[in-house]
PDB file of C-alpha atoms in Angstrom:
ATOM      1  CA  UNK A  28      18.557  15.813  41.800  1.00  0.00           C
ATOM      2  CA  UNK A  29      19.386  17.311  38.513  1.00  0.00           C
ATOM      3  CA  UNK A  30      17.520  14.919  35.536  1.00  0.00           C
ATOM      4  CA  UNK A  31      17.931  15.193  31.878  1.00  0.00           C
ATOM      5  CA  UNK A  32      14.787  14.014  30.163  1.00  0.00           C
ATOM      6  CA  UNK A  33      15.136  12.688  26.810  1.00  0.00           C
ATOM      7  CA  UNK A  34      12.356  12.017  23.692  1.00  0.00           C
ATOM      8  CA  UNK A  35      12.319  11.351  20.489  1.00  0.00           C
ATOM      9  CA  UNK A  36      14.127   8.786  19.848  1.00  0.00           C
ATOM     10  CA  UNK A  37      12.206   5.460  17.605  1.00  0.00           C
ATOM     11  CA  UNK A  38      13.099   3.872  14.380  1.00  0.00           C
ATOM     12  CA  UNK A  39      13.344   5.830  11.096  1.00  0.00           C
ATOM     13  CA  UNK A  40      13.872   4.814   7.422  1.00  0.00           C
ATOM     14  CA  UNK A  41      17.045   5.773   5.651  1.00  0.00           C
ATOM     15  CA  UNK A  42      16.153   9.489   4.321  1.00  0.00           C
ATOM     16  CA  UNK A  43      13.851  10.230   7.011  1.00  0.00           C
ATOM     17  CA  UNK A  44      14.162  12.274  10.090  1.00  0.00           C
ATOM     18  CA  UNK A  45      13.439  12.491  13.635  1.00  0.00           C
ATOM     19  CA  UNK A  46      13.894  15.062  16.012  1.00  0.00           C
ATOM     20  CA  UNK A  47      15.493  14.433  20.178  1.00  0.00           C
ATOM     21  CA  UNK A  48      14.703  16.534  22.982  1.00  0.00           C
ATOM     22  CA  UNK A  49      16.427  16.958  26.363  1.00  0.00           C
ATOM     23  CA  UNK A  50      15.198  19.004  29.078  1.00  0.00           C
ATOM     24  CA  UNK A  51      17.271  19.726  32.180  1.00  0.00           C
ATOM     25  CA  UNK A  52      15.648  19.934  34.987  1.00  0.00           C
ATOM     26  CA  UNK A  53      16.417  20.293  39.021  1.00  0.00           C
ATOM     27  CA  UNK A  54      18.178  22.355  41.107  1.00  0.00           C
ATOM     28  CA  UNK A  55      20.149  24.107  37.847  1.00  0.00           C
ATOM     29  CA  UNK A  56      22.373  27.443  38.718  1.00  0.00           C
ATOM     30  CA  UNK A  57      24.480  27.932  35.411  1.00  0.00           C
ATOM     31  CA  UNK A  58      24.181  25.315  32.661  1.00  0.00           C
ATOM     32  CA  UNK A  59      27.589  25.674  30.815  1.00  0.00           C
ATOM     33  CA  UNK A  60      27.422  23.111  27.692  1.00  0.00           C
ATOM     34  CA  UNK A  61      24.483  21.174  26.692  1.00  0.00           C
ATOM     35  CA  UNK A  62      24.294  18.581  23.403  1.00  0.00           C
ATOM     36  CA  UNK A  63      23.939  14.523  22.285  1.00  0.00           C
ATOM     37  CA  UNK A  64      26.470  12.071  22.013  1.00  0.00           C
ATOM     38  CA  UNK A  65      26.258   8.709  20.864  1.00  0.00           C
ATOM     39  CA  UNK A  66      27.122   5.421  20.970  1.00  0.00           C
ATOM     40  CA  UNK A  67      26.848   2.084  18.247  1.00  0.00           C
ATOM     41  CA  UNK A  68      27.578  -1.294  19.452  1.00  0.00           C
ATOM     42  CA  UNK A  69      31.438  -1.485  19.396  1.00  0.00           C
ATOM     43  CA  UNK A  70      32.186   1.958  19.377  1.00  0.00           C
ATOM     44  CA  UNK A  71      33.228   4.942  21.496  1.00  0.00           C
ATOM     45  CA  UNK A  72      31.052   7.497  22.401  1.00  0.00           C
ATOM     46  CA  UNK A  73      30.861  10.693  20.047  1.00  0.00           C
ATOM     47  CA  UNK A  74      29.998  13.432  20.093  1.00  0.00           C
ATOM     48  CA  UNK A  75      26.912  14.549  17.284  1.00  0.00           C
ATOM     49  CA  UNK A  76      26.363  18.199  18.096  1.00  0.00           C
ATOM     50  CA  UNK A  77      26.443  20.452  21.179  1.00  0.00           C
ATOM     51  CA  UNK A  78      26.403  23.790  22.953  1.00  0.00           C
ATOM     52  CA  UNK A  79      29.673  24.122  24.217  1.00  0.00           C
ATOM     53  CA  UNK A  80      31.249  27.380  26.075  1.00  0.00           C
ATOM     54  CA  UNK A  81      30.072  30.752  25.082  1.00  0.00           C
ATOM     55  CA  UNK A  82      27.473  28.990  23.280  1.00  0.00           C
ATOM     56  CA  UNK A  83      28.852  28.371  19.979  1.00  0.00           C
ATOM     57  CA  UNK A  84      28.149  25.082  18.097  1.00  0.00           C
ATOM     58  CA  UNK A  85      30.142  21.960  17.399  1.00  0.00           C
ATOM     59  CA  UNK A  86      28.843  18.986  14.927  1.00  0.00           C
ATOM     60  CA  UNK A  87      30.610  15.930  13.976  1.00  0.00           C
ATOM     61  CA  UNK A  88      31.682  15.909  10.416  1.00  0.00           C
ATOM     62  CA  UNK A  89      29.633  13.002   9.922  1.00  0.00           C
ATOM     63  CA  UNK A  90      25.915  14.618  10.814  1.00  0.00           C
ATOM     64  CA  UNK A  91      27.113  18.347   9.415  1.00  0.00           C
ATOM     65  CA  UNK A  92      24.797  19.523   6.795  1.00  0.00           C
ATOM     66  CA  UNK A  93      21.713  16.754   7.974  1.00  0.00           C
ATOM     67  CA  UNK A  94      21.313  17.291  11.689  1.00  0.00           C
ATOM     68  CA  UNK A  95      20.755  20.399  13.741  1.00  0.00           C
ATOM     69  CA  UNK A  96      20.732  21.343  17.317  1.00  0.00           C
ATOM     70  CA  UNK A  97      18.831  24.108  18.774  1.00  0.00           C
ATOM     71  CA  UNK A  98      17.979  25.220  22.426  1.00  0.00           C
ATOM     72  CA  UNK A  99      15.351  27.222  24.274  1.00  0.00           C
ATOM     73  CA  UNK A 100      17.441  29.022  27.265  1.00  0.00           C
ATOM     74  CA  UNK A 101      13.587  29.171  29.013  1.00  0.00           C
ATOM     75  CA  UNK A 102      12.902  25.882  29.206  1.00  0.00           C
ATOM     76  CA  UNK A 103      16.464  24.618  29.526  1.00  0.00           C
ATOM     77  CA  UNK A 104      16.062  22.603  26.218  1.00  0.00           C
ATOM     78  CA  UNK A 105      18.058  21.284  23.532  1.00  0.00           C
ATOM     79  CA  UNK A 106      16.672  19.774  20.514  1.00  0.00           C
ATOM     80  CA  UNK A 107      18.361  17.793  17.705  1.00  0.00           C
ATOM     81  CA  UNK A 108      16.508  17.738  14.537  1.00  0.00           C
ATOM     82  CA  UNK A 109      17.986  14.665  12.321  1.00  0.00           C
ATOM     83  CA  UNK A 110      17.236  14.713   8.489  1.00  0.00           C
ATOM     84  CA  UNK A 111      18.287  12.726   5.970  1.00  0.00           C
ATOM     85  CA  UNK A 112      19.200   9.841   8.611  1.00  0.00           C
ATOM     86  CA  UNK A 113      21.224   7.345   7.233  1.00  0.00           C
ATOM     87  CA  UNK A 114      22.143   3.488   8.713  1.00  0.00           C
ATOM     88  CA  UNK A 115      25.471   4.864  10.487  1.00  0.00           C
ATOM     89  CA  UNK A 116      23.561   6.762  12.511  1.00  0.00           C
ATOM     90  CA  UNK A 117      22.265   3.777  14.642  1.00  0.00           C
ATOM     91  CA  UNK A 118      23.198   4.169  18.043  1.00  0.00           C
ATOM     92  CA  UNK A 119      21.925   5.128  21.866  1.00  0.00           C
ATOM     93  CA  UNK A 120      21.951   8.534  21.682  1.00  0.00           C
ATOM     94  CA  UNK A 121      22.556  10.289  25.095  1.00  0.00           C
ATOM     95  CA  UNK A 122      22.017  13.575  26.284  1.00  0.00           C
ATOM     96  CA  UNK A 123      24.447  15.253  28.169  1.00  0.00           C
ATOM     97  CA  UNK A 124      24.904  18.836  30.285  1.00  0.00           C
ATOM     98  CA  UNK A 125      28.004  20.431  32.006  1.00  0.00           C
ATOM     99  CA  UNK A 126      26.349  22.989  34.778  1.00  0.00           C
ATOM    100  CA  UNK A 127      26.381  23.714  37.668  1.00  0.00           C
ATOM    101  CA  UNK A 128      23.651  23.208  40.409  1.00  0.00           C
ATOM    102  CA  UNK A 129      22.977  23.665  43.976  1.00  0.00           C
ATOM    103  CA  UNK A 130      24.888  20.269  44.475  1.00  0.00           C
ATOM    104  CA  UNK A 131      27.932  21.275  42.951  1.00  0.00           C
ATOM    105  CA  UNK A 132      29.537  23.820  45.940  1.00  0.00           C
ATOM    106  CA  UNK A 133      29.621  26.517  42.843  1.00  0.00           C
ATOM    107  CA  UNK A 134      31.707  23.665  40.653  1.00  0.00           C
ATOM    108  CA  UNK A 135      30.567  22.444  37.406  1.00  0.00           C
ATOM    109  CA  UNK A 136      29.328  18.501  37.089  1.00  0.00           C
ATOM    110  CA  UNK A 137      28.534  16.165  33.798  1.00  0.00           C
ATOM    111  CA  UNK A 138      25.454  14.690  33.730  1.00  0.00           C
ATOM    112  CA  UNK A 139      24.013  11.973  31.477  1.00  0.00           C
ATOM    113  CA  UNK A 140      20.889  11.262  30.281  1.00  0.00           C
ATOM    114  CA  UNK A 141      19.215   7.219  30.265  1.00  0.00           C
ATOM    115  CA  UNK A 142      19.802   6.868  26.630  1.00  0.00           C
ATOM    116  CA  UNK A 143      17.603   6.632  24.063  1.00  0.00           C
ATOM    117  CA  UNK A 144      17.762   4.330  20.789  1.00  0.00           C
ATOM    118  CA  UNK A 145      17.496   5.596  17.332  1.00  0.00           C
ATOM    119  CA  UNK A 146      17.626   2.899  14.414  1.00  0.00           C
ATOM    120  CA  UNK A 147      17.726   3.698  10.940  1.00  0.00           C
ATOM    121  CA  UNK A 148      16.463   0.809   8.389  1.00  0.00           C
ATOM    122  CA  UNK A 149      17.441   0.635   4.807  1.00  0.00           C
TER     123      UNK A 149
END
């Protein structure tokens, strides 16, 4: 089975940083788009910052400037390095991948990570 394997994640002070990993793993053909989402108590899931088609970038407006996401194609990796961390960003980050795999009959599949929790104190 495909897995996404996510670290990183702990409790921060307002200011600080912390960086995620995700590493896809499995029976992986073509991975397509690869980033984090997130999710606070009470709200939908958004996006924070991905790889999406053709490998450009996309950040929400509300992480540009603090947070950046990098990959290593090798090790089919994506990291999010979070600085300045404020509050807000309090949530269950997940890490997520559209690719395809030896599952998928040549089709591309989403696939989740567990979750993990990042709180920021103030």
């Amino acid at each position: 089975q495909v897995q996404l394997a996510e670290s990183g994640g702990g409790l921060a002070q307002a200011g600080g940083s912390l960086r995620l990993s995700c590493a896809a793993s499995g029976p992986i053909i073509q991975i397509l788009e690869m980033g984090w989402h997130r999710q606070a108590p009470g709200k939908q899931r958004e996006l924070v910052a991905g790889y999406v088609r053709g490998g450009s970038t996309d950040y929400a407006d509300s992480v540009k400037g603090r947070f950046t996401i990098s990959r290593d194609n090798a090790k089919n990796t994506v990291i999010l390095q979070m600085n300045s961390l404020k509050p807000e960003d309090t949530a269950v980050y997940f890490c997520s991948a559209k690719l395809v795999s030896s599952y998928g009959l040549g089709s591309p599949e989403d696939y989740w990570g567990q979750g993990t929790q990042v709180t920021v104190s103030s």
